[in-house]
CSV table of C-alpha atoms and ligand atoms in Angstrom, one decimal:
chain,number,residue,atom,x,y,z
I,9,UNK,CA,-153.6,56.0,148.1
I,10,UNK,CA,-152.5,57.6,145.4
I,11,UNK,CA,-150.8,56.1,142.5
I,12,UNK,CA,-147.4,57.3,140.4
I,13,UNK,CA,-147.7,57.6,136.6
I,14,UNK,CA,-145.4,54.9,136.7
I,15,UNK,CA,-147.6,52.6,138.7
I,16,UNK,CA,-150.4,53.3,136.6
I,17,UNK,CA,-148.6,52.7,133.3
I,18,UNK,CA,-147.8,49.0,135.0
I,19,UNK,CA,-151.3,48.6,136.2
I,20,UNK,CA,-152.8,49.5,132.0
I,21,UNK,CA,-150.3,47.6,130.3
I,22,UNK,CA,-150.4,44.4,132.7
I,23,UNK,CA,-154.5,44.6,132.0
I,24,UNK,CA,-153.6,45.3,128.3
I,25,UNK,CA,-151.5,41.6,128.4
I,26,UNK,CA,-154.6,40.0,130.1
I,27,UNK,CA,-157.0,40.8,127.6
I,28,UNK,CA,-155.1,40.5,124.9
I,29,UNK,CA,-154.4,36.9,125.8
I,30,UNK,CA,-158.3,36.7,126.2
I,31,UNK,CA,-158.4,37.9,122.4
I,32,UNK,CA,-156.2,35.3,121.4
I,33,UNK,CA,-158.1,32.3,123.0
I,34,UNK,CA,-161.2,33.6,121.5
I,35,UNK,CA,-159.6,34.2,117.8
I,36,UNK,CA,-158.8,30.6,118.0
I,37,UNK,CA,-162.1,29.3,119.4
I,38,UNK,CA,-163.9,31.8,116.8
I,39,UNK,CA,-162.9,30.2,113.8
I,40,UNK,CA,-163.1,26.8,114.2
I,41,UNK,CA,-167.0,26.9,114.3
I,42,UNK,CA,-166.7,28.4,110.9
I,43,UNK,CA,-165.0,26.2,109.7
I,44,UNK,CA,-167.2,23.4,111.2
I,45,UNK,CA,-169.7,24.7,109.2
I,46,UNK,CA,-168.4,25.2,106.0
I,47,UNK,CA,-167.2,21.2,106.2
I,48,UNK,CA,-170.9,20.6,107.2
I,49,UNK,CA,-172.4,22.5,104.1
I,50,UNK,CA,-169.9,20.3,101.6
I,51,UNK,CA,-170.7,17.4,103.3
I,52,UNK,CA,-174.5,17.7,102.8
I,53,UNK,CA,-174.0,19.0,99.1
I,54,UNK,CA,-171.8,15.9,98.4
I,55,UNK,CA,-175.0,13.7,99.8
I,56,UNK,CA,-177.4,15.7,97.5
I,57,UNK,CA,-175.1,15.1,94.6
I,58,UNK,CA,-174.5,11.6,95.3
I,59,UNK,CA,-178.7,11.0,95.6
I,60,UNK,CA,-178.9,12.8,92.9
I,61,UNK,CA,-176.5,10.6,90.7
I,62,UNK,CA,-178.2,7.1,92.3
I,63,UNK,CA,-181.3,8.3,90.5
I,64,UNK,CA,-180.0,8.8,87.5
I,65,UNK,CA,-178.0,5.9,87.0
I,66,UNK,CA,-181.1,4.4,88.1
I,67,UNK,CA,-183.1,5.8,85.5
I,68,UNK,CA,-180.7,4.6,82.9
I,69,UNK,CA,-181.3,1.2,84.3
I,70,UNK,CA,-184.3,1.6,83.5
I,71,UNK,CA,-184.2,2.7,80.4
I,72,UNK,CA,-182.4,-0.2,79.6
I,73,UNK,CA,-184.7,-2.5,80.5
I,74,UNK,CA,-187.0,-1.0,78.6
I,75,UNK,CA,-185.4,-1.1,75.3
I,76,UNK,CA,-184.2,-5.1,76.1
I,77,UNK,CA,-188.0,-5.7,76.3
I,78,UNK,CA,-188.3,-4.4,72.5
I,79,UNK,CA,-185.9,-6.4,71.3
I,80,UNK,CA,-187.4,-9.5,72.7
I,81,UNK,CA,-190.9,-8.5,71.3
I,82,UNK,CA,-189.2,-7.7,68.0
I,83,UNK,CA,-187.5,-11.1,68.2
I,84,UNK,CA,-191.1,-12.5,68.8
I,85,UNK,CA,-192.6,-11.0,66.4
I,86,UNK,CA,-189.8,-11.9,64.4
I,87,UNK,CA,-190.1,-15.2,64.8
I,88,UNK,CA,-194.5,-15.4,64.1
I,89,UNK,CA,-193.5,-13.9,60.7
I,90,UNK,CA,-191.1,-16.0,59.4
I,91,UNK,CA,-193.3,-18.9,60.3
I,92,UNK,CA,-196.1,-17.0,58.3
I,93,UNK,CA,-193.9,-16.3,55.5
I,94,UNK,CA,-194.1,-20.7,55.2
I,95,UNK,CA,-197.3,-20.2,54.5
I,96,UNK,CA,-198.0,-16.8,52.0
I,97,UNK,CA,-200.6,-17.7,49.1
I,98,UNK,CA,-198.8,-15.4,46.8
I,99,UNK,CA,-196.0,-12.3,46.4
I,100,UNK,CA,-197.9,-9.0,47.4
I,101,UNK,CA,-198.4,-11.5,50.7
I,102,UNK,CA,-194.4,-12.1,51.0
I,103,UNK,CA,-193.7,-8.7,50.3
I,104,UNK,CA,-195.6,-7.4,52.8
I,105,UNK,CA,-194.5,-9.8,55.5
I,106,UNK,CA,-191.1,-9.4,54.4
I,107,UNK,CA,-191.5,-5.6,55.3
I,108,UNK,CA,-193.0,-6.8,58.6
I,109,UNK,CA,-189.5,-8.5,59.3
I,110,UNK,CA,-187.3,-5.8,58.0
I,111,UNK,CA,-188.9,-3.5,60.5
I,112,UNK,CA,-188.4,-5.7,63.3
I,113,UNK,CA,-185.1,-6.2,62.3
I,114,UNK,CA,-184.8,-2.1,62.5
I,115,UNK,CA,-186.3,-2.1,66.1
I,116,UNK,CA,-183.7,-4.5,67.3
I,117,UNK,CA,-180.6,-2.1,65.9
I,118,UNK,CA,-182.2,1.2,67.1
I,119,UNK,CA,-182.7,-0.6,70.6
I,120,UNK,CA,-179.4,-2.1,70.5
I,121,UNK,CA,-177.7,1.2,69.7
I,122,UNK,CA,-179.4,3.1,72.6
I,123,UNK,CA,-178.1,0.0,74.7
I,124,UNK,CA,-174.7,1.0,74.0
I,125,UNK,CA,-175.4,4.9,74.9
I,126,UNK,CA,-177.1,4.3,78.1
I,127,UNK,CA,-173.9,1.9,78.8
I,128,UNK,CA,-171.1,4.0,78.3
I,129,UNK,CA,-173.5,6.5,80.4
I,130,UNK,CA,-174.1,4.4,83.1
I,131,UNK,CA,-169.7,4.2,82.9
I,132,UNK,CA,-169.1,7.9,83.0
I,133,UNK,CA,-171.7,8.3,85.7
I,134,UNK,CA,-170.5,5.8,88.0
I,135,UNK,CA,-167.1,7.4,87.7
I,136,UNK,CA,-168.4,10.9,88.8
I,137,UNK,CA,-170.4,8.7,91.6
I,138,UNK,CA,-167.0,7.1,93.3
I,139,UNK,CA,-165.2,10.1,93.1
I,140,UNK,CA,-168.2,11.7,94.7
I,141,UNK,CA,-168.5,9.1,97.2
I,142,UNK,CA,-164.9,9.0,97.9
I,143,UNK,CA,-164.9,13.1,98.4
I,144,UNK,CA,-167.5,12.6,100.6
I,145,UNK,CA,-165.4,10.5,102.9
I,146,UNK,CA,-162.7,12.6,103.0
I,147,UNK,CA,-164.7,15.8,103.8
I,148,UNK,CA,-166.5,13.5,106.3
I,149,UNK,CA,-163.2,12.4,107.8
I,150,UNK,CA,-161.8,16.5,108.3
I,151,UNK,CA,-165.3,17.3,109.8
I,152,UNK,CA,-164.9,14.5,112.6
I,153,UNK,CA,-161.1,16.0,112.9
I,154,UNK,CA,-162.1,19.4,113.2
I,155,UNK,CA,-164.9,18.9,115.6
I,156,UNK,CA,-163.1,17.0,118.1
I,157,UNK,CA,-160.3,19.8,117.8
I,158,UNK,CA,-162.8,22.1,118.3
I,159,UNK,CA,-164.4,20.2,121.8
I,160,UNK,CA,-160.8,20.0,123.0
I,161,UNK,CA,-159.8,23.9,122.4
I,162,UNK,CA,-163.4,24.4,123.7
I,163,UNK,CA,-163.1,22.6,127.1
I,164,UNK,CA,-159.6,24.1,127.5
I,165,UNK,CA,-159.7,27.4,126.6
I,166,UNK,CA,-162.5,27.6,129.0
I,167,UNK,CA,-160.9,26.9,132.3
I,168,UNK,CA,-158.3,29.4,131.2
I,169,UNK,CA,-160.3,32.1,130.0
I,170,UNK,CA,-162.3,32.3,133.1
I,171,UNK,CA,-159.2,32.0,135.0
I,172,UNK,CA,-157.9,35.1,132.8
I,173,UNK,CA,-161.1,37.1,133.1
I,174,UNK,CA,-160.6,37.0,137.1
I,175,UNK,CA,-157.6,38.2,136.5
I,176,UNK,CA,-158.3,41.2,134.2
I,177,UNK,CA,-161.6,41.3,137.0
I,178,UNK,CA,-158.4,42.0,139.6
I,179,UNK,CA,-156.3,44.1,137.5
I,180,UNK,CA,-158.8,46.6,136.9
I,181,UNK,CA,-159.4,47.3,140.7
I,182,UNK,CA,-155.5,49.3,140.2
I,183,UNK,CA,-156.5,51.6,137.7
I,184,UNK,CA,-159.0,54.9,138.2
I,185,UNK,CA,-162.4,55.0,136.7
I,186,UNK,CA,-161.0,57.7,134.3
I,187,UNK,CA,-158.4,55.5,132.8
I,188,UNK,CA,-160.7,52.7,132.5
I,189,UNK,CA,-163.3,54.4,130.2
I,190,UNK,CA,-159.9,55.9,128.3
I,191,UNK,CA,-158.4,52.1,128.0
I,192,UNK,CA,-162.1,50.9,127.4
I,193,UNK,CA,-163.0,53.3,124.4
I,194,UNK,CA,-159.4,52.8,122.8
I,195,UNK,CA,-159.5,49.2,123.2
I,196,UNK,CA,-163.3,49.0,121.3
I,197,UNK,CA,-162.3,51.4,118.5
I,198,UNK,CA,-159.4,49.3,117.6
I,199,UNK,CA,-159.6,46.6,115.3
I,200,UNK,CA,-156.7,44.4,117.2
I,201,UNK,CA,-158.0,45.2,120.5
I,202,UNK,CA,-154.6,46.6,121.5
I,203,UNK,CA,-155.3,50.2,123.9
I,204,UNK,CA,-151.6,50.2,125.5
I,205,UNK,CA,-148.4,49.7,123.5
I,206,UNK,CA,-144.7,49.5,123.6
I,207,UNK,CA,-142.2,51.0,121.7
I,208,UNK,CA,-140.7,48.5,118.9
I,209,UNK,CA,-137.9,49.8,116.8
I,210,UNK,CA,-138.7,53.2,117.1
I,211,UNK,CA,-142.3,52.9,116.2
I,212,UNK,CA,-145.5,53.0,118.0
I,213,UNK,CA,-146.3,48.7,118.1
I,214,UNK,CA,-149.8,49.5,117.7
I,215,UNK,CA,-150.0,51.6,114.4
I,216,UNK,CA,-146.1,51.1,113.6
I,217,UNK,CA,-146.2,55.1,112.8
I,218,UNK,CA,-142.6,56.2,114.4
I,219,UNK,CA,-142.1,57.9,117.5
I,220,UNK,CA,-139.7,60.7,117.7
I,221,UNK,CA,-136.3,60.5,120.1
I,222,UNK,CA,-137.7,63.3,122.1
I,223,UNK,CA,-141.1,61.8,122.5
I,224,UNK,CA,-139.5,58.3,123.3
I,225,UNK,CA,-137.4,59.3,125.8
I,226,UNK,CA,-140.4,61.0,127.6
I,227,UNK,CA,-142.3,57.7,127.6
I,228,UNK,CA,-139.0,56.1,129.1
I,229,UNK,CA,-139.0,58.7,131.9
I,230,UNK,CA,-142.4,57.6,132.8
I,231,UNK,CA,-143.5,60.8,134.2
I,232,UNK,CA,-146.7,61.1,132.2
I,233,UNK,CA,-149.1,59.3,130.7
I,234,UNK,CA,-148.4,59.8,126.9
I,235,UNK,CA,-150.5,58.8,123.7
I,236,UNK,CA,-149.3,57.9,120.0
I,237,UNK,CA,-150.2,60.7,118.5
I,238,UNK,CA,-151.3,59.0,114.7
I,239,UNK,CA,-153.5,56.4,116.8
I,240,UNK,CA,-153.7,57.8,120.8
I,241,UNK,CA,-152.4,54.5,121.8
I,242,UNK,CA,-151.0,54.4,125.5
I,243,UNK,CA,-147.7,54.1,124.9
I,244,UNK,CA,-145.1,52.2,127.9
I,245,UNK,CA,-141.2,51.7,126.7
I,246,UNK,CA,-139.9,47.9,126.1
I,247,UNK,CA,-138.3,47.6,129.5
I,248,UNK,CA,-141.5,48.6,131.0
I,249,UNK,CA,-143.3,45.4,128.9
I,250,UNK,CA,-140.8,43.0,130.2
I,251,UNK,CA,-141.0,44.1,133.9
I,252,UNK,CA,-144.6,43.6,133.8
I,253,UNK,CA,-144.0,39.9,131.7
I,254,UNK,CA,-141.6,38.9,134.1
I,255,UNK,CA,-143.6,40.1,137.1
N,320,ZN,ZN1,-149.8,54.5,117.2
């Protein structure tokens, strides 16, 4: 049975429709994986960061203990030498015991001071470490949104894009092996997947490159298969589009 151009034109543009709805569904499905994935990679370089920060402060801790451990030896020792200075036989022995003191004394403010340091560290840190912590709930919290958005639009999308995919499967049994490989190549080599186009305000809808009144009115006759000639886009007039929508 053979076809008009007209029929044909219908058949293209009604398969252009189905796959391009197929495009959109997978657009949408495509980049919410992505996006998955780059709330995944913060999340896990938010734990890093936060581990890494625990150690630290825990370090510091340490270090604190540390230097309250001299200051009670230097008190000790403190203390043994002032009872020995009770007992000195004569000055060179005070003297020198007196230095013994002194030093102690000078153990006790160095350890103090480096108290203080570790402390307002220990404040600075732990203020990094709750704003870590609390951006690491929020990135938590849009990963869990994203992912269940992304099962939803993934157990939707499916029924309907096999549903469309029959329908392209259908569509394609109306058009002739030669315009297939034509609609096939056109619809590979361009980047928004669109082989057949309408006319919009004067212009070809695919590359927007204007299409002359003689050239549109030739489309609108429907007598012949005609291509953009900036892209070779199929080309079908508006009324065309919406017969085919409405159909
Ligand atoms: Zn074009």
């Amino acid at each position: 049975m053979e076809q008009t151009v007209e029929q044909k034109l219908k058949a293209l543009y009604e398969l252009q429709t189905i796959h391009s709805e197929i495009d959109k569904i997978r657009q949408i499905r495509g980049e919410l994986p992505m996006e998955v994935a780059d709330l995944e990679d913060d999340v896990a370089g938010l734990e890093t960061r936060i581990q890494k920060i625990k150690f630290e402060l825990d370090d510091l801790e340490d270090e604190i203990v540390t230097r309250k451990n001299v200051i009670k030896e230097a008190l000790a020792n403190t203390k043994k030498y002032e009872t020995q200075l009770n007992e000195v036989k004569n000055n060179r022995e005070y003297e020198a015991i007196s230095k013994e003191i002194e030093i102690q004394g000078l153990d006790i403010q160095v350890a103090e001071k480096k108290i203080r340091e570790f402390g307002f560290e220990i404040t600075t840190k732990n203020q990094v470490y709750e704003k870590a912590l609390a951006d690491l709930e929020e990135r938590k919290g849009d990963l869990e949104i994203k992912k269940a958005e992304l099962g939803t639009i993934t157990s939707e999308t499916q029924k309907e894009e096999e549903d469309l995919l029959v329908q392209a499967e259908k569509a394609q049994v109306n058009i002739e092996e030669r315009l297939m490989f034509a609609y096939n190549r056109l619809r590979k080599n361009a980047k928004n997947g669109l082989a057949v186009v309408t006319i919009r305000r004067d212009s070809c809808s695919g590359c927007f490159n204007q299409i002359p009144p003689q050239r549109q009115s030739d489309i609108r006759q429907r007598k012949k298969i005609i291509v953009c000639e900036h892209c070779g886009r199929i080309l079908v007039d508006e009324q065309m589009a919406m017969e085919v929508e409405e159909a």
